[in-house]
Amino acid sequence: MITVILGTGPGLGAALVRQFTGQGHTVVAMARRKDFLDSLCEEEAKKGGKIIGVPCDASKPESIKDAFAQIPKSDKVGCLIYNASAPFRPASILDTTPEEMEAAWKATCLGALVASQAILPGMVAQGYGTILFTGATASIRGSAKMSALAVPKFGVRALAQSIAREFGPQGIHASHILVDGVIDTEKTRQYLGDKPIPQDSLLSPSAMAQVYWQLYAQDRSVWTQELDIRPFVEKF
Amino acid sequence: MITVILGTGPGLGAALVRQFTGQGHTVVAMARRKDFLDSLCEEEAKKGGKIIGVPCDASKPESIKDAFAQIPKSDKVGCLIYNASAPFRPASILDTTPEEMEAAWKATCLGALVASQAILPGMVAQGYGTILFTGATASIRGSAKMSALAVPKFGVRALAQSIAREFGPQGIHASHILVDGVIDTEKTRQYLGDKPIPQDSLLSPSAMAQVYWQLYAQDRSVWTQELDIRPFVEKF
Amino acid sequence: MITVILGTGPGLGAALVRQFTGQGHTVVAMARRKDFLDSLCEEEAKKGGKIIGVPCDASKPESIKDAFAQIPKSDKVGCLIYNASAPFRPASILDTTPEEMEAAWKATCLGALVASQAILPGMVAQGYGTILFTGATASIRGSAKMSALAVPKFGVRALAQSIAREFGPQGIHASHILVDGVIDTEKTRQYLGDKPIPQDSLLSPSAMAQVYWQLYAQDRSVWTQELDIRPFVEKF
Amino acid sequence: MITVILGTGPGLGAALVRQFTGQGHTVVAMARRKDFLDSLCEEEAKKGGKIIGVPCDASKPESIKDAFAQIPKSDKVGCLIYNASAPFRPASILDTTPEEMEAAWKATCLGALVASQAILPGMVAQGYGTILFTGATASIRGSAKMSALAVPKFGVRALAQSIAREFGPQGIHASHILVDGVIDTEKTRQYLGDKPIPQDSLLSPSAMAQVYWQLYAQDRSVWTQELDIRPFVEKF
């Protein structure tokens, strides 16, 4: 079985790769950074994980189409995980240029449409398949200075619901994961510096990846279309 | 006082023009269709309504900027109503091209950002102002075959919330109106043909416009950020 | 036209009385405190407002039934406002006794059912009528230490929706008002003491009452089933 | 480890018992029907499952307190599942007596408070524990003729949120499961009679129970507070 993951940077993306190869899936890992893709492939090669690295720029529909054309035809695609999003910095509405908003929307939301369109016909033909979308608190709440994250993320949620409602009865499971909190990555820890980090107060990427796997593996009589995940100490 | 209305086609847009000129506001009416703008201006001229028609294509940031540059400086802008959206036809995810999605998003959502950015600095300077966004059921529900409406409309809702939270304490009232149902327009009635239309089963544009006015006129100690409106017989 | 208001203490209740008598309605004001009812009646008498004070304990179904039996039959009841709720203090789940929870639920939620049942048959017979329910932030958010408010208030919201969906097509407008913030009452100001209170940072009861009136007066082609109201500086 | 399940009728309750004993937990199974409890205990005894049957009437706080007093002190309680609810038939608001509403609320909602209060102090002392609440579509939507289900179920959701927010930082995981659809039980199949039942169109109790187990087993850095589950063909 093939799982396609678009957005496999360090952190959640890499953990998803490990989770799904660990379960025997062939992972087609897509990301912009070729060097990080290479290191992921090397890591998997060492432990016998099946992985194919494909460079892809989620903000460009053509790049997504090219990347999806490289998915091997020899096996079925059971799962697509859309984990890409534009880089984001909080900014006033007045400091968010239309160009920035558009770029954010393309990488986060339009790319999710293009990737879904590339994968759905095959899933429909085989009668099953799972598409998982990484969301955020900003998917359901437009906070001050967060518009360039919230606008695209709200959009992805709309898309996930539309796909779930149109394709669910054809056996396609679309699910949206509301990630609330900060993911525990090297970058996060560098950023937090000497600040004490209570145990389990950051989202563990491998624990997150397990949740994604459980959604993929759900019996189709009990599909989850949306769930939230957050550290036990997270205010919400 | 000036009210800017972007999206003044027949139906809700025209009713908003009538409501706000009727209350003594100078309305700057923006729409793509020059001919309809002209007829609106003529109608208002006859009854002494103050109106300025400005052609504007909501899907083009530059066109919005140009249009907003034509707002007279002689008076204050008390209200902006973003009522523009792209034409929409229900379609499968698979029949919604990235180009269509992008065009829909630009006219419906990106335009709302650009218009808000054009009007906010003045409102902040004067310490008050109201921005009203026309939403839809598709703003909170991604139905099957509705993605090209839902994705942009979810985005507008995110934007409205971001503006409300950032600028509320500075005296700017951002509010989002969830329109649920079919608006009573000539076009609607043509489309429905001989089908019987029970009284008040379609949204009356003038009654809608009154709700918008009430939101504009709300005391700032009791601001509404979101409300729904639907005909009494509408299923929801 | 008669408007019945259950829960007419100082603050919002009294402002609702003033708003609806000011519009020419005969108000049947129901509250537990006979002395305050008397002072309201006296106040209205002086300015020619039509009011009937009826003592009522919202936590007791029999008391509600008795009170509603005293509504004059000589006129039609156009509006019921359920504004009663139990007194509340934040408390841990562990310090909220089942008895307290039950008492809170009865006054806030069960009473709303009983009052609605008393008024609906007449409204259905005449083919119109409005029922307004006072909600709170706690109607949509179960915060820490707020369970004895949130459990009943969530319940009232469920009830408002059930009534709206069952009786809407029969011409009955049920609407739920999410009050977010602190109401400006004498008690509030005493409680806040010397703390500076920025202008309009507390919900003005008379401005709130105007919103209730607008909901009552809504054209049935544009009914609002839910809206929020909060001061412009309120965090949300 | 002990798991307490309140509401262990045939269907979901029995499947939860099997899931948690299958994972080595000692299950304290509570239900009103002594005969069904006995048959569950017998079944578990045969395969070596650890189970203790305790009769309990969820609509009576005293009965819950008595039942919880019988939980063995020799082991720790890791999980409480509140799966009890009152029997329900759709009915008009006008045909739902206050007595019925109160009875429904007590078994479905007040019981959830009482059970949580009985279990929380021990969980707080040990620094961990999970409380799972069975919800329904009626937890977030007050449909016509569903008030006697929706009012209590909305209330349980408020309670789950209050507990999650108060006790999360103390290591207690409260989660609410929105069950949308019809559970596949013998009773359901009898009721549906000769109607064809497409495969997986009813919620499989054992698949549901697996979701509950996954929530129990979640790493505390990625807790889910709410998720929905529904069959792939379910309209939503």
Short mmCIF file of C-alpha atoms in Angstrom, two decimals, chain D residues 44-202:
data_model
loop_
_atom_site.label_atom_id
_atom_site.label_comp_id
_atom_site.label_asym_id
_atom_site.label_seq_id
_atom_site.Cartn_x
_atom_site.Cartn_y
_atom_site.Cartn_z
CA GLU D 44 -16.07 -12.77 30.47
CA ALA D 45 -15.54 -15.50 33.07
CA LYS D 46 -15.40 -18.10 30.29
CA LYS D 47 -12.55 -16.35 28.51
CA GLY D 48 -10.74 -15.19 31.61
CA GLY D 49 -11.78 -11.53 31.43
CA LYS D 50 -11.75 -9.64 34.72
CA ILE D 51 -15.15 -8.12 35.33
CA ILE D 52 -17.26 -7.02 38.27
CA GLY D 53 -20.95 -6.39 37.66
CA VAL D 54 -22.53 -3.69 39.78
CA PRO D 55 -26.21 -2.80 39.40
CA CYS D 56 -26.68 0.92 39.10
CA ASP D 57 -29.48 3.29 38.15
CA ALA D 58 -27.82 6.26 36.46
CA SER D 59 -30.89 8.41 37.01
CA LYS D 60 -30.40 8.26 40.81
CA PRO D 61 -27.39 10.01 42.34
CA GLU D 62 -27.58 7.76 45.41
CA SER D 63 -27.50 4.65 43.28
CA ILE D 64 -24.40 5.92 41.46
CA LYS D 65 -22.67 6.73 44.73
CA ASP D 66 -23.48 3.27 46.08
CA ALA D 67 -22.22 1.59 42.93
CA PHE D 68 -18.96 3.55 42.88
CA ALA D 69 -18.36 2.61 46.52
CA GLN D 70 -18.08 -0.99 45.32
CA ILE D 71 -15.12 -0.33 43.04
CA PRO D 72 -12.23 -2.36 44.45
CA LYS D 73 -9.56 -0.27 46.21
CA SER D 74 -6.88 -2.82 45.36
CA ASP D 75 -6.19 -1.32 41.94
CA LYS D 76 -6.22 2.09 40.32
CA VAL D 77 -9.05 3.40 38.18
CA GLY D 78 -7.54 4.47 34.86
CA CYS D 79 -10.73 5.08 32.97
CA LEU D 80 -14.39 5.96 33.43
CA ILE D 81 -16.79 5.66 30.52
CA TYR D 82 -20.14 7.35 30.92
CA ASN D 83 -22.36 5.59 28.46
CA ALA D 84 -25.72 5.86 30.22
CA SER D 85 -28.70 7.70 28.84
CA ALA D 86 -32.43 7.70 29.25
CA PRO D 87 -34.63 5.82 26.80
CA PHE D 88 -35.82 8.26 24.13
CA ARG D 89 -38.61 8.63 21.62
CA PRO D 90 -38.93 11.62 19.29
CA ALA D 91 -41.75 13.89 20.45
CA SER D 92 -43.03 17.39 19.93
CA ILE D 93 -41.98 20.02 22.46
CA LEU D 94 -45.66 20.06 23.41
CA ASP D 95 -45.69 16.33 24.12
CA THR D 96 -42.51 16.33 26.19
CA THR D 97 -43.61 16.68 29.80
CA PRO D 98 -41.35 18.45 32.28
CA GLU D 99 -41.22 15.15 34.17
CA GLU D 100 -39.92 13.29 31.12
CA MET D 101 -37.38 16.01 30.40
CA GLU D 102 -36.18 15.90 33.99
CA ALA D 103 -35.89 12.13 34.01
CA ALA D 104 -33.96 12.18 30.74
CA TRP D 105 -31.64 14.88 32.03
CA LYS D 106 -30.96 13.03 35.26
CA ALA D 107 -30.00 9.74 33.64
CA THR D 108 -28.02 11.30 30.81
CA CYS D 109 -26.44 14.41 32.29
CA LEU D 110 -26.70 14.66 36.07
CA GLY D 111 -25.48 11.08 36.37
CA ALA D 112 -22.41 12.03 34.38
CA LEU D 113 -21.62 14.71 36.95
CA VAL D 114 -22.15 12.37 39.89
CA ALA D 115 -20.02 9.61 38.36
CA SER D 116 -17.26 12.07 37.47
CA GLN D 117 -17.26 13.44 41.00
CA ALA D 118 -16.94 9.93 42.38
CA ILE D 119 -13.94 9.12 40.21
CA LEU D 120 -12.05 12.41 39.93
CA PRO D 121 -10.47 12.69 43.39
CA GLY D 122 -8.69 9.36 42.95
CA MET D 123 -7.55 10.28 39.45
CA VAL D 124 -6.26 13.64 40.65
CA ALA D 125 -4.40 11.94 43.48
CA GLN D 126 -2.68 9.51 41.13
CA GLY D 127 -2.07 12.20 38.52
CA TYR D 128 -3.76 10.50 35.59
CA GLY D 129 -7.03 9.09 34.34
CA THR D 130 -9.42 9.25 31.41
CA ILE D 131 -13.14 10.04 31.37
CA LEU D 132 -15.01 9.31 28.16
CA PHE D 133 -18.53 10.57 27.49
CA THR D 134 -20.77 9.09 24.83
CA GLY D 135 -22.40 11.90 22.87
CA ALA D 136 -24.61 12.01 19.82
CA THR D 137 -25.55 14.24 16.93
CA ALA D 138 -28.08 15.62 19.40
CA SER D 139 -25.12 16.90 21.45
CA ILE D 140 -24.54 19.68 18.95
CA ARG D 141 -27.86 20.02 17.15
CA GLY D 142 -31.30 20.56 18.63
CA SER D 143 -33.49 19.02 15.95
CA ALA D 144 -37.26 19.16 15.81
CA LYS D 145 -38.87 16.67 18.18
CA MET D 146 -35.51 15.78 19.73
CA SER D 147 -35.47 18.13 22.71
CA ALA D 148 -35.58 15.38 25.35
CA LEU D 149 -32.40 13.95 23.87
CA ALA D 150 -30.68 17.19 22.88
CA VAL D 151 -31.13 19.10 26.15
CA PRO D 152 -29.38 16.43 28.25
CA LYS D 153 -26.79 15.64 25.58
CA PHE D 154 -25.84 19.31 25.12
CA GLY D 155 -25.43 19.35 28.90
CA VAL D 156 -23.07 16.37 28.93
CA ARG D 157 -20.92 18.11 26.35
CA ALA D 158 -20.74 21.22 28.54
CA LEU D 159 -19.73 18.99 31.45
CA ALA D 160 -17.06 17.19 29.42
CA GLN D 161 -15.56 20.53 28.40
CA SER D 162 -15.64 21.88 31.96
CA ILE D 163 -13.88 18.78 33.26
CA ALA D 164 -11.34 18.83 30.43
CA ARG D 165 -10.47 22.45 31.10
CA GLU D 166 -10.36 22.17 34.89
CA PHE D 167 -8.60 18.83 35.23
CA GLY D 168 -6.55 18.51 32.03
CA PRO D 169 -3.50 20.24 33.51
CA GLN D 170 -3.75 17.76 36.42
CA GLY D 171 -3.37 14.86 34.01
CA ILE D 172 -7.04 13.94 33.60
CA HIS D 173 -8.17 13.40 30.02
CA ALA D 174 -11.87 14.13 29.41
CA SER D 175 -13.12 13.37 25.93
CA HIS D 176 -16.49 13.51 24.23
CA ILE D 177 -17.45 11.13 21.42
CA LEU D 178 -20.08 12.38 18.95
CA VAL D 179 -21.81 9.23 17.77
CA ASP D 180 -23.65 10.01 14.54
CA GLY D 181 -25.70 7.18 13.13
CA VAL D 182 -27.38 4.00 14.22
CA ILE D 183 -25.51 1.39 16.23
CA ASP D 184 -25.57 -2.15 14.89
CA THR D 185 -27.36 -4.11 17.60
CA GLU D 186 -29.73 -7.03 17.60
CA LYS D 187 -32.50 -4.60 18.49
CA THR D 188 -31.66 -2.34 15.54
CA ARG D 189 -31.74 -5.27 13.16
CA GLN D 190 -35.07 -6.46 14.56
CA TYR D 191 -36.41 -2.95 14.17
CA LEU D 192 -35.19 -2.65 10.57
CA GLY D 193 -36.72 -6.03 9.75
CA ASP D 194 -36.47 -6.94 6.10
CA LYS D 195 -35.01 -3.60 5.09
CA PRO D 196 -31.68 -4.20 3.35
CA ILE D 197 -28.73 -3.03 5.44
CA PRO D 198 -25.68 -2.17 3.32
CA GLN D 199 -22.46 -3.44 4.82
CA ASP D 200 -20.88 -1.07 7.36
CA SER D 201 -23.82 1.32 7.17
CA LEU D 202 -24.48 0.81 10.89
#
